[in-house]
XYZ file of C-alpha atoms in Angstrom:
497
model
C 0.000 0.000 0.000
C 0.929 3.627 -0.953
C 2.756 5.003 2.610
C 1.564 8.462 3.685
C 4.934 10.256 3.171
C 5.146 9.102 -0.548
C 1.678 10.246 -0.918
C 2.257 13.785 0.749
C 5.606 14.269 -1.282
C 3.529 13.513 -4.239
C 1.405 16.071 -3.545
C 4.005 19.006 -2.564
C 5.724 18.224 -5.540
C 2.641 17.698 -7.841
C -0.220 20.233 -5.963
C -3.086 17.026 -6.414
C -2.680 12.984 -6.331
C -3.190 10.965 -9.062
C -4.901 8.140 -7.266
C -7.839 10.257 -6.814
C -10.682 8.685 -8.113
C -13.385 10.678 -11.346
C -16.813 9.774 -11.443
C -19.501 8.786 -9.320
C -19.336 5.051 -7.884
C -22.424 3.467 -9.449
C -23.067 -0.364 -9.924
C -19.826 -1.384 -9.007
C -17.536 0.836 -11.056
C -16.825 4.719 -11.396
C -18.552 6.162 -14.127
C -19.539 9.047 -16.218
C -22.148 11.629 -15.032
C -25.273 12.510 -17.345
C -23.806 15.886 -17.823
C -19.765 15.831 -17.943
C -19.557 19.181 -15.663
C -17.116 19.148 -13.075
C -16.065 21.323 -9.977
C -13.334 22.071 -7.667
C -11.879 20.408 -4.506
C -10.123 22.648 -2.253
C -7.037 22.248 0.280
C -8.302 24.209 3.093
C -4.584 24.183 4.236
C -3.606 26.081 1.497
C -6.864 27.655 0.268
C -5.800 26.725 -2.851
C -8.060 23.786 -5.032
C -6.045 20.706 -6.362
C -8.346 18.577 -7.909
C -11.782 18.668 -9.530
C -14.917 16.139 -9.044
C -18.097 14.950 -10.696
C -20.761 17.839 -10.338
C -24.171 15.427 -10.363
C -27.378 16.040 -11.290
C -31.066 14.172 -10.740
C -30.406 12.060 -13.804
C -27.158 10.548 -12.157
C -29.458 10.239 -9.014
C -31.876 8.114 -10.457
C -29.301 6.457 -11.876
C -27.781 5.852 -8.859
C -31.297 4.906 -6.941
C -32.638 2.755 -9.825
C -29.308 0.358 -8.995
C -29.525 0.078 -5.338
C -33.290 -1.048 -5.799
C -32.429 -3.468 -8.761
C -29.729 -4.922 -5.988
C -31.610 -4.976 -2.902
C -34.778 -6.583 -4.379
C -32.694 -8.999 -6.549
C -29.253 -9.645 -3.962
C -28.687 -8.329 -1.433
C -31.810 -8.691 1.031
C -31.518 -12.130 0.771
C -28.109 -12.857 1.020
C -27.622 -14.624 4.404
C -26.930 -13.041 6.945
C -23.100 -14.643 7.803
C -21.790 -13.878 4.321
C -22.669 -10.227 4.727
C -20.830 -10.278 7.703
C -17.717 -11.371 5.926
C -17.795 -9.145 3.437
C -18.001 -6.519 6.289
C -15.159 -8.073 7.918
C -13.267 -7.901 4.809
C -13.942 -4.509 4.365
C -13.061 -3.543 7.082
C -9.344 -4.969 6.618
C -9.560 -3.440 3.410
C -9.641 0.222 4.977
C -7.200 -0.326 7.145
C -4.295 -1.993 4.676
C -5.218 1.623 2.826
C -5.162 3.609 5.882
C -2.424 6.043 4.741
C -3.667 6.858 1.639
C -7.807 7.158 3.183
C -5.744 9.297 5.823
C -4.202 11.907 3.541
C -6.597 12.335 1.112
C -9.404 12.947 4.002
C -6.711 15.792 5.004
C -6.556 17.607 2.235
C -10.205 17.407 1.372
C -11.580 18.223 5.021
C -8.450 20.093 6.520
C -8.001 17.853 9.187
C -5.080 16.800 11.382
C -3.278 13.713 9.837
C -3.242 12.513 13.029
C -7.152 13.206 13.617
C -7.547 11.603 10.053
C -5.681 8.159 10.269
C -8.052 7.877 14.026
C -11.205 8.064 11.972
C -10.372 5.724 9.422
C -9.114 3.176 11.957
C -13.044 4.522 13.136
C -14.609 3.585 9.735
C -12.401 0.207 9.897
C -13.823 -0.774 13.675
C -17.555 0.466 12.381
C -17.384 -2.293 9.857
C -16.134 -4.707 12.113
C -18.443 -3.616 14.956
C -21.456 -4.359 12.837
C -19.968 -7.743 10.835
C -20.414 -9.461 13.896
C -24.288 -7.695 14.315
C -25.400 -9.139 11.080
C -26.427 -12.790 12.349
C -27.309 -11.675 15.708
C -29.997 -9.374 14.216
C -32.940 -11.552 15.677
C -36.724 -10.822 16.574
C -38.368 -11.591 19.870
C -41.428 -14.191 20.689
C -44.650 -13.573 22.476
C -46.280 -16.090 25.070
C -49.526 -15.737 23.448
C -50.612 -19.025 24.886
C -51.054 -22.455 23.725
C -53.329 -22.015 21.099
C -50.936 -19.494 19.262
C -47.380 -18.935 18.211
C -46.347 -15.224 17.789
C -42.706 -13.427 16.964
C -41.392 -10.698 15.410
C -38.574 -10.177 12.740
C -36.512 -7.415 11.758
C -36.842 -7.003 8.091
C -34.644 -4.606 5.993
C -36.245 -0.850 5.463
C -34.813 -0.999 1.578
C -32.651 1.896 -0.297
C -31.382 4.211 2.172
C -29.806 7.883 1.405
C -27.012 8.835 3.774
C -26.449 12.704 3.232
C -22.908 12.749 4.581
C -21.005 16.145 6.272
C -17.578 17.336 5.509
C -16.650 17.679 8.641
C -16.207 14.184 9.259
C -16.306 12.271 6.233
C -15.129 8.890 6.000
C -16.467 8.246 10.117
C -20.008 9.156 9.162
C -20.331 7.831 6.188
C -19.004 4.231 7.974
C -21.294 4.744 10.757
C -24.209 4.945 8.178
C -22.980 2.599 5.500
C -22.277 -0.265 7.994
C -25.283 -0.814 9.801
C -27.450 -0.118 6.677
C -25.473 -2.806 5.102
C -25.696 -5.373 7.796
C -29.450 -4.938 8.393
C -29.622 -6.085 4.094
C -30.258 -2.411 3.271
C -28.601 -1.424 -0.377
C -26.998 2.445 0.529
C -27.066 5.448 -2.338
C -24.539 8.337 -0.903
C -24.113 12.278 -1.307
C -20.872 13.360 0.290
C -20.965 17.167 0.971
C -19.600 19.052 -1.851
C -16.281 19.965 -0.046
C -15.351 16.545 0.679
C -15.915 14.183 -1.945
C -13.290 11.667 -2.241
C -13.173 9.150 0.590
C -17.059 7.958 0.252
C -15.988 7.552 -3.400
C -13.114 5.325 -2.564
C -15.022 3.370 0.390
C -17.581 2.714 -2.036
C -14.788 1.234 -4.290
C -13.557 -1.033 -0.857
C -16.490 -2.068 -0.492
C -17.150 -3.462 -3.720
C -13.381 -5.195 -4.004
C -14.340 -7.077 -0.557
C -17.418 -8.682 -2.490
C -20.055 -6.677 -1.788
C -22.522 -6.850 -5.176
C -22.770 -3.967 -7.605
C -25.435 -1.534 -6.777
C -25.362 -2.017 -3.047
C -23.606 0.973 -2.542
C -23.513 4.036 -4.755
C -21.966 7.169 -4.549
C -23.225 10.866 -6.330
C -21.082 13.791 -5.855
C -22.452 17.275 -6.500
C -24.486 20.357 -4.791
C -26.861 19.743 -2.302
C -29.120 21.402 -4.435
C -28.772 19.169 -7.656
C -27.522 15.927 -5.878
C -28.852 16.194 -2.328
C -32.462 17.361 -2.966
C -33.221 15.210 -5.453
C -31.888 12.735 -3.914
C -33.815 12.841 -0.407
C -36.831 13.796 -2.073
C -36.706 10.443 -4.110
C -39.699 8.751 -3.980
C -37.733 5.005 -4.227
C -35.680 5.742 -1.301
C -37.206 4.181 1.841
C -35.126 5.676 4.769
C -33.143 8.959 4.909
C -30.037 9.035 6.930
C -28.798 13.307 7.313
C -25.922 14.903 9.254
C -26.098 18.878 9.369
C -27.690 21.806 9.883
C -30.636 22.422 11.546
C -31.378 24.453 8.740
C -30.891 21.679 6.506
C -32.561 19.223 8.512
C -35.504 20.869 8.233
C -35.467 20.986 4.395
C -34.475 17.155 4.473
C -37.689 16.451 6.847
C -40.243 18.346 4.113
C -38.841 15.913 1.128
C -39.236 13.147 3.230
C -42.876 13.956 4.399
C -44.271 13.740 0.710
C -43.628 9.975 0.377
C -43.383 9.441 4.369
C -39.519 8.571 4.059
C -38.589 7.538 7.524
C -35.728 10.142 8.470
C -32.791 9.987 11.380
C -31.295 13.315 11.518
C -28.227 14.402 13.424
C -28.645 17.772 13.777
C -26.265 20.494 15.473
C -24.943 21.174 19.185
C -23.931 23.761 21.632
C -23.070 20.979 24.328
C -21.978 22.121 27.848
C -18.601 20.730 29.840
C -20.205 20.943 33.299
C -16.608 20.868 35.637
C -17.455 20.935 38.965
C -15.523 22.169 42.139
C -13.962 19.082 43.064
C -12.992 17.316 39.546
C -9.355 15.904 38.767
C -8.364 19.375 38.005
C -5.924 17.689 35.104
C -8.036 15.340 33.695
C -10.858 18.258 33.303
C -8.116 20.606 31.575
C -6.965 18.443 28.795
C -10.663 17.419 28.025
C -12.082 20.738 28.086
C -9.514 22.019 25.786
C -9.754 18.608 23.514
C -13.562 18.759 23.249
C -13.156 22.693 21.420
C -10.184 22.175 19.411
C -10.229 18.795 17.823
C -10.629 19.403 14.723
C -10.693 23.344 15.139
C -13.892 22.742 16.418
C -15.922 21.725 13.855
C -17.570 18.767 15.486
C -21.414 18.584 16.179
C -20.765 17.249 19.557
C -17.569 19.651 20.425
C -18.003 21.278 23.704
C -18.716 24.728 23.612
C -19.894 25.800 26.178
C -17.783 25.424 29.455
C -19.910 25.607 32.327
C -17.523 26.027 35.318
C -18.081 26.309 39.287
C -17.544 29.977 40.501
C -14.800 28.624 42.999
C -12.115 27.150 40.603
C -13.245 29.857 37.654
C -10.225 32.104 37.636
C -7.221 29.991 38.293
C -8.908 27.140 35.520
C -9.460 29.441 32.966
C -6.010 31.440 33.333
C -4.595 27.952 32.875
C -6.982 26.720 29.664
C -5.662 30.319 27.844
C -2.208 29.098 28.694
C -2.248 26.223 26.836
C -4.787 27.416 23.968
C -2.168 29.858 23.551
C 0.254 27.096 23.059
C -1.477 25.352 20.640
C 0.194 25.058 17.069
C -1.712 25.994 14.114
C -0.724 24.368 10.389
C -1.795 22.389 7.495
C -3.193 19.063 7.821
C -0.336 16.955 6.462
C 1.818 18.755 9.134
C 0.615 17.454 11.749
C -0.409 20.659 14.117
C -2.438 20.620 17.016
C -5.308 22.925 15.185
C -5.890 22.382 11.500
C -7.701 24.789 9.503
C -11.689 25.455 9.066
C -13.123 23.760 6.158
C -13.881 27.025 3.579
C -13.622 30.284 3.570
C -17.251 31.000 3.561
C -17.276 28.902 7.316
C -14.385 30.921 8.308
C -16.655 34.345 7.581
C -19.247 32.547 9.660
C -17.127 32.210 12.117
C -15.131 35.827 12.755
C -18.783 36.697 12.160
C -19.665 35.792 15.492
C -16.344 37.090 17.160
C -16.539 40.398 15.185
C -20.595 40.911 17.014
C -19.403 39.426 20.355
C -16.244 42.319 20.247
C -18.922 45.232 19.509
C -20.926 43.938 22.454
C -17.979 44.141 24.630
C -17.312 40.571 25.134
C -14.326 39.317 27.191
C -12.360 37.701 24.327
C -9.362 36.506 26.787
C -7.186 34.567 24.028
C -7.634 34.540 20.230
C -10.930 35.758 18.137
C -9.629 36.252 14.994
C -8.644 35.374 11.430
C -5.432 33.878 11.057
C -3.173 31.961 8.657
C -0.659 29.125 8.516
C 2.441 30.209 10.190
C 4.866 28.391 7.663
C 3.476 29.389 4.675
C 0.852 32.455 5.150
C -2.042 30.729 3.923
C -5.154 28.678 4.644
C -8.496 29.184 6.034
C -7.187 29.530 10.191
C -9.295 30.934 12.953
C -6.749 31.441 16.619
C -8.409 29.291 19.515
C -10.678 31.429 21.175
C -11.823 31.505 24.794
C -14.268 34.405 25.555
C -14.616 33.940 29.373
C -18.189 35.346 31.569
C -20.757 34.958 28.737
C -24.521 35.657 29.702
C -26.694 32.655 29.107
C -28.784 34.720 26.638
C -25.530 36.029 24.923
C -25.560 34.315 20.958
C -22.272 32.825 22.035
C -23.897 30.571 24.283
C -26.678 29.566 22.330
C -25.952 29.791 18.991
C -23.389 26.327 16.783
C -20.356 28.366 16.083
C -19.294 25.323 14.924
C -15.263 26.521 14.897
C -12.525 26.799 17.344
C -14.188 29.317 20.188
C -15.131 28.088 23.451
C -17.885 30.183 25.398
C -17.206 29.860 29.572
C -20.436 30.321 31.586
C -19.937 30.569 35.603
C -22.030 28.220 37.853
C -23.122 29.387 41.444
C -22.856 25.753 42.000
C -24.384 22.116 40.846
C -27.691 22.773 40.489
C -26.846 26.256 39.147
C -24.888 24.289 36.120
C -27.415 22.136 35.673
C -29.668 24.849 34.795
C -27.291 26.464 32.212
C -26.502 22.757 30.647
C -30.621 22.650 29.877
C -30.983 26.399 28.552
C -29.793 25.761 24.950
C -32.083 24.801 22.113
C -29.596 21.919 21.739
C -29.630 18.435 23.354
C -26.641 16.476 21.346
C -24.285 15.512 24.408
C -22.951 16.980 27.414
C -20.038 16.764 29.297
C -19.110 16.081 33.442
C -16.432 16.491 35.380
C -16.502 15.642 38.734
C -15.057 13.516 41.576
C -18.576 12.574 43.343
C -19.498 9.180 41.639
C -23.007 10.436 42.775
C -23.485 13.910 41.972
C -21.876 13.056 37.995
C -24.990 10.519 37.603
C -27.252 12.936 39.350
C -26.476 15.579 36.561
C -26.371 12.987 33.530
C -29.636 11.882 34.442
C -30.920 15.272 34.191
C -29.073 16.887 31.563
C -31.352 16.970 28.666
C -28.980 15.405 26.021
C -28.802 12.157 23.776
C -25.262 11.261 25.445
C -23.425 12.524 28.609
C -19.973 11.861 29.125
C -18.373 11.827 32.358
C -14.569 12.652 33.638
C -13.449 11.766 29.685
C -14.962 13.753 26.459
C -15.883 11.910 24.021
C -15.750 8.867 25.783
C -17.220 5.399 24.246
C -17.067 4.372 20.616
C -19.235 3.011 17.773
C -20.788 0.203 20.770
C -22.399 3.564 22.290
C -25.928 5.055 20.370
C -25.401 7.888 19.692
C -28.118 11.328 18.445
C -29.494 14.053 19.834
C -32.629 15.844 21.681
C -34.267 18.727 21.044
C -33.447 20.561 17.434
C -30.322 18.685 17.668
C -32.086 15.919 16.011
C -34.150 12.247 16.905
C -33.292 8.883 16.085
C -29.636 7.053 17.099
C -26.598 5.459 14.904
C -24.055 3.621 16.410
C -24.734 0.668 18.481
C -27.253 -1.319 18.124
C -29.682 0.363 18.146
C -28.077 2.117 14.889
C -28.902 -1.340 13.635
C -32.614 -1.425 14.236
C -32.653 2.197 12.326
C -32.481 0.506 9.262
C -35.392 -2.032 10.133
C -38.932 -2.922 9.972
C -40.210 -4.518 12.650
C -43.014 -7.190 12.041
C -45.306 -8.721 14.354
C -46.566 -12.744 13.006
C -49.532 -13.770 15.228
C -50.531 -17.674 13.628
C -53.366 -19.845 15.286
C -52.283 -23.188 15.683
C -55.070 -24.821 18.122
């Protein structure tokens, strides 16, 4: 396999990579779009585009939906269930003998940390494997109905399922759709976002080499507008699968009601970091500041919002603007701590927000502003920003930045944070640090959010469900209950007295 520092030579030397694959991924091969238009791929690293894509249209998406239903009516609902397990199992092998080149190609399309990048492909990998071993324990329950009568249920597959994918995190959504879909004997049609095409193209492509049939998984690239609409508004698709904006959601959920599409949405987040008093003061630091600036905090579930006891504010804070300060900024394939934001039109979202909260007087106490890559003087950058002693009705606090600013909101005490955690239209996850075993399951109990995580952010992995509350979305991937998503349950009642 290609190693990662042949493939990032390539690309200093060359500006693109030639492995890069053109054309959507329909019925088993890449092919040629209805319309041959085309449009650009950018490095947000460099700002600079080095490659261009397959710009779809509806034809290509009934194209594209026309296959999966030929394959799930005709294969691949009835293949049994252990031999879609292996094919899971081999593609999940597959990924990871082509981790570098998944790795780098997800960094220059999404921005990301190479670091960050190779962890969510070894992701995608352990979603595969994670739901291999689901597909022949996917079994129905039966009902004492009495002697006269034998009743059960079975979990049939929902049918062609549309997985509208983010480009935030690419290749670990789509995997976390793709997988279960697949092992529950649902065929999968894809729209990557427009800004990062290229790694659902080449899973698709995995896929395929590790057996699975033609037309079980497709891939369009495109606009949301030409791709994505059409294709969630199809009325052959049976389930919709979206990651996004509320915004978006929204939009998804009104296509879907005209042919009652069944819909999980994961929607946006604004999730609090409750740290208490008496937390491992260390443990509580390096989580706080890893829950913002992963991925220059562009993550639906980063923590925002740090919601901090009065009595440790001061000497916690001082100490998180320390070591925000610290952080290194760079390009992706560099390795820094904080990568850039995906476009330029996010990073005018973002200074958007910093620009209002500095004419409102806000306490910006490190960062705020636009910034570049220190070794070359380009890329879309934003400095970690902390802006300490934000009001609870301040936009800061309540509105998805969705970039590398964390919002601190001071707690009287407990009960005070747990009032601050629930006032957000949000309910993704939350965060809890805290020494008293008690008090932490006191608060996630009553923290309105889909998934709390306590004394270690982002804790868990693709065993945990995983969605939100509130306009951050309904209905749960990961786990197995991710699983039953893509099923229909039915209930066989038989007289046999």
């Amino acid at each position: 396999m290609t190693k990662a520092n042949d493939l990032i030579a390539e690309y200093r030397n060359t500006g693109t990579l030639g492995v890069l694959p053109a054309g959507h991924f329909i019925d088993g091969a890449f092919s040629q779009p209805a319309h041959n238009r085309t449009m650009e791929s950018f490095d947000p690293g460099s700002a600079t585009p080095f490659v261009r894509f397959t710009a779809g249209t509806k034809e290509d998406v009934d194209q594209a939906v026309a296959s999966s239903r030929r394959a799930f009516d005709a294969v691949w609902r009835d293949t049994a269930p252990v031999e879609r397990s292996r094919i899971l199992q081999r593609a999940s092998a597959l990924i990871l003998e082509n981790l570098d080149l998944l790795a780098v190609v997800e960094t220059l399309d999404s921005g990301k940390a190479l670091q960050e990048a190779m962890g969510d492909v070894r992701g995608a990998a352990r979603a595969f494997e994670y739901y291999a071993g689901a597909c022949d324990k996917l079994q129905g329950d039966s009902f004492p109905l009495g002697p006269d009568y034998v009743g059960y249920t079975i979990h049939e597959p929902v049918g062609v399922t549309a997985h509208v994918i983010p480009w935030n995190f690419p290749i670990s959504t789509a995997a976390r759709g793709f997988a279960p879909a697949l092992a529950a004997g649902c065929s999968v049609v894809a729209k990557p976002a427009e800004q990062t095409p290229f790694t659902a193209l080449l899973l698709a492509d995995l896929l395929f080499k590790a057996g699975l049939p033609a037309g079980v998984c497709n891939v369009v690239t495109g606009t949301g507008v030409e791709t994505g609409a059409p294709l969630t508004a199809h009325p052959d698709v049976d389930h919709i699968t979206f990651t996004g904006s509320v915004q978006t959601g929204r939009t998804v959920m009104k296509a879907a009601a005209e042919d009652i599409t069944r819909v999980v949405l994961e929607l946006g987040g604004k999730s609090p970091v409750v740290v208490l008093a008496d937390c491992d003061r260390e443990q509580a630091l390096s989580g706080v500041l890893g829950a913002i600036f992963e991925n220059a905090g562009q993550i639906c579930s980063a923590g925002s919002r740090l919601v901090i006891e009065k009595s440790i504010h001061d000497d916690f804070v001082a100490e998180l603007v320390a070591r925000a300060k610290a952080l290194k900024l760079g390009h992706g394939l560099s390795n820094p701590d904080v990568g850039p934001v995906n476009s330029s039109e996010h990073l005018a979202k973002i200074n958007g927000f910093l620009d209002r909260a500095r004419s409102d007087g806000a306490e910006i106490v490190t960062g705020g502003s636009v910034t570049e890559d220190p070794a070359t003087g380009r890329g879309w950058f934003f400095e970690p920003t902390i802006v300490d002693a934000v009001s609870a009705d301040n936009e800061l606090a309540r509105e998805e930045i969705f970039g590398p600013v964390l919002t601190v909101q001071i707690a009287d005490d407990a009960d005070h944070a747990l009032a601050l955690a629930n006032d957000c239209q949000y309910g993704l996850v939350a965060g809890i640090y805290t020494s008293d075993f008690a008090k932490a399951h006191r608060l996630a109990r009553r923290i309105d959010a889909g998934q709390i995580y306590i004394n270690e952010y982002f804790a868990g992995g693709i065993e945990v469900p995983f969605g939100g509350n509130k306009k951050s979305g309904f209905g749960r991937e990961k786990g197995l209950e991710g699983l039953i998503s893509y099923c229909k349950t039915k209930s066989i009642a038989a007289r046999i007295g």
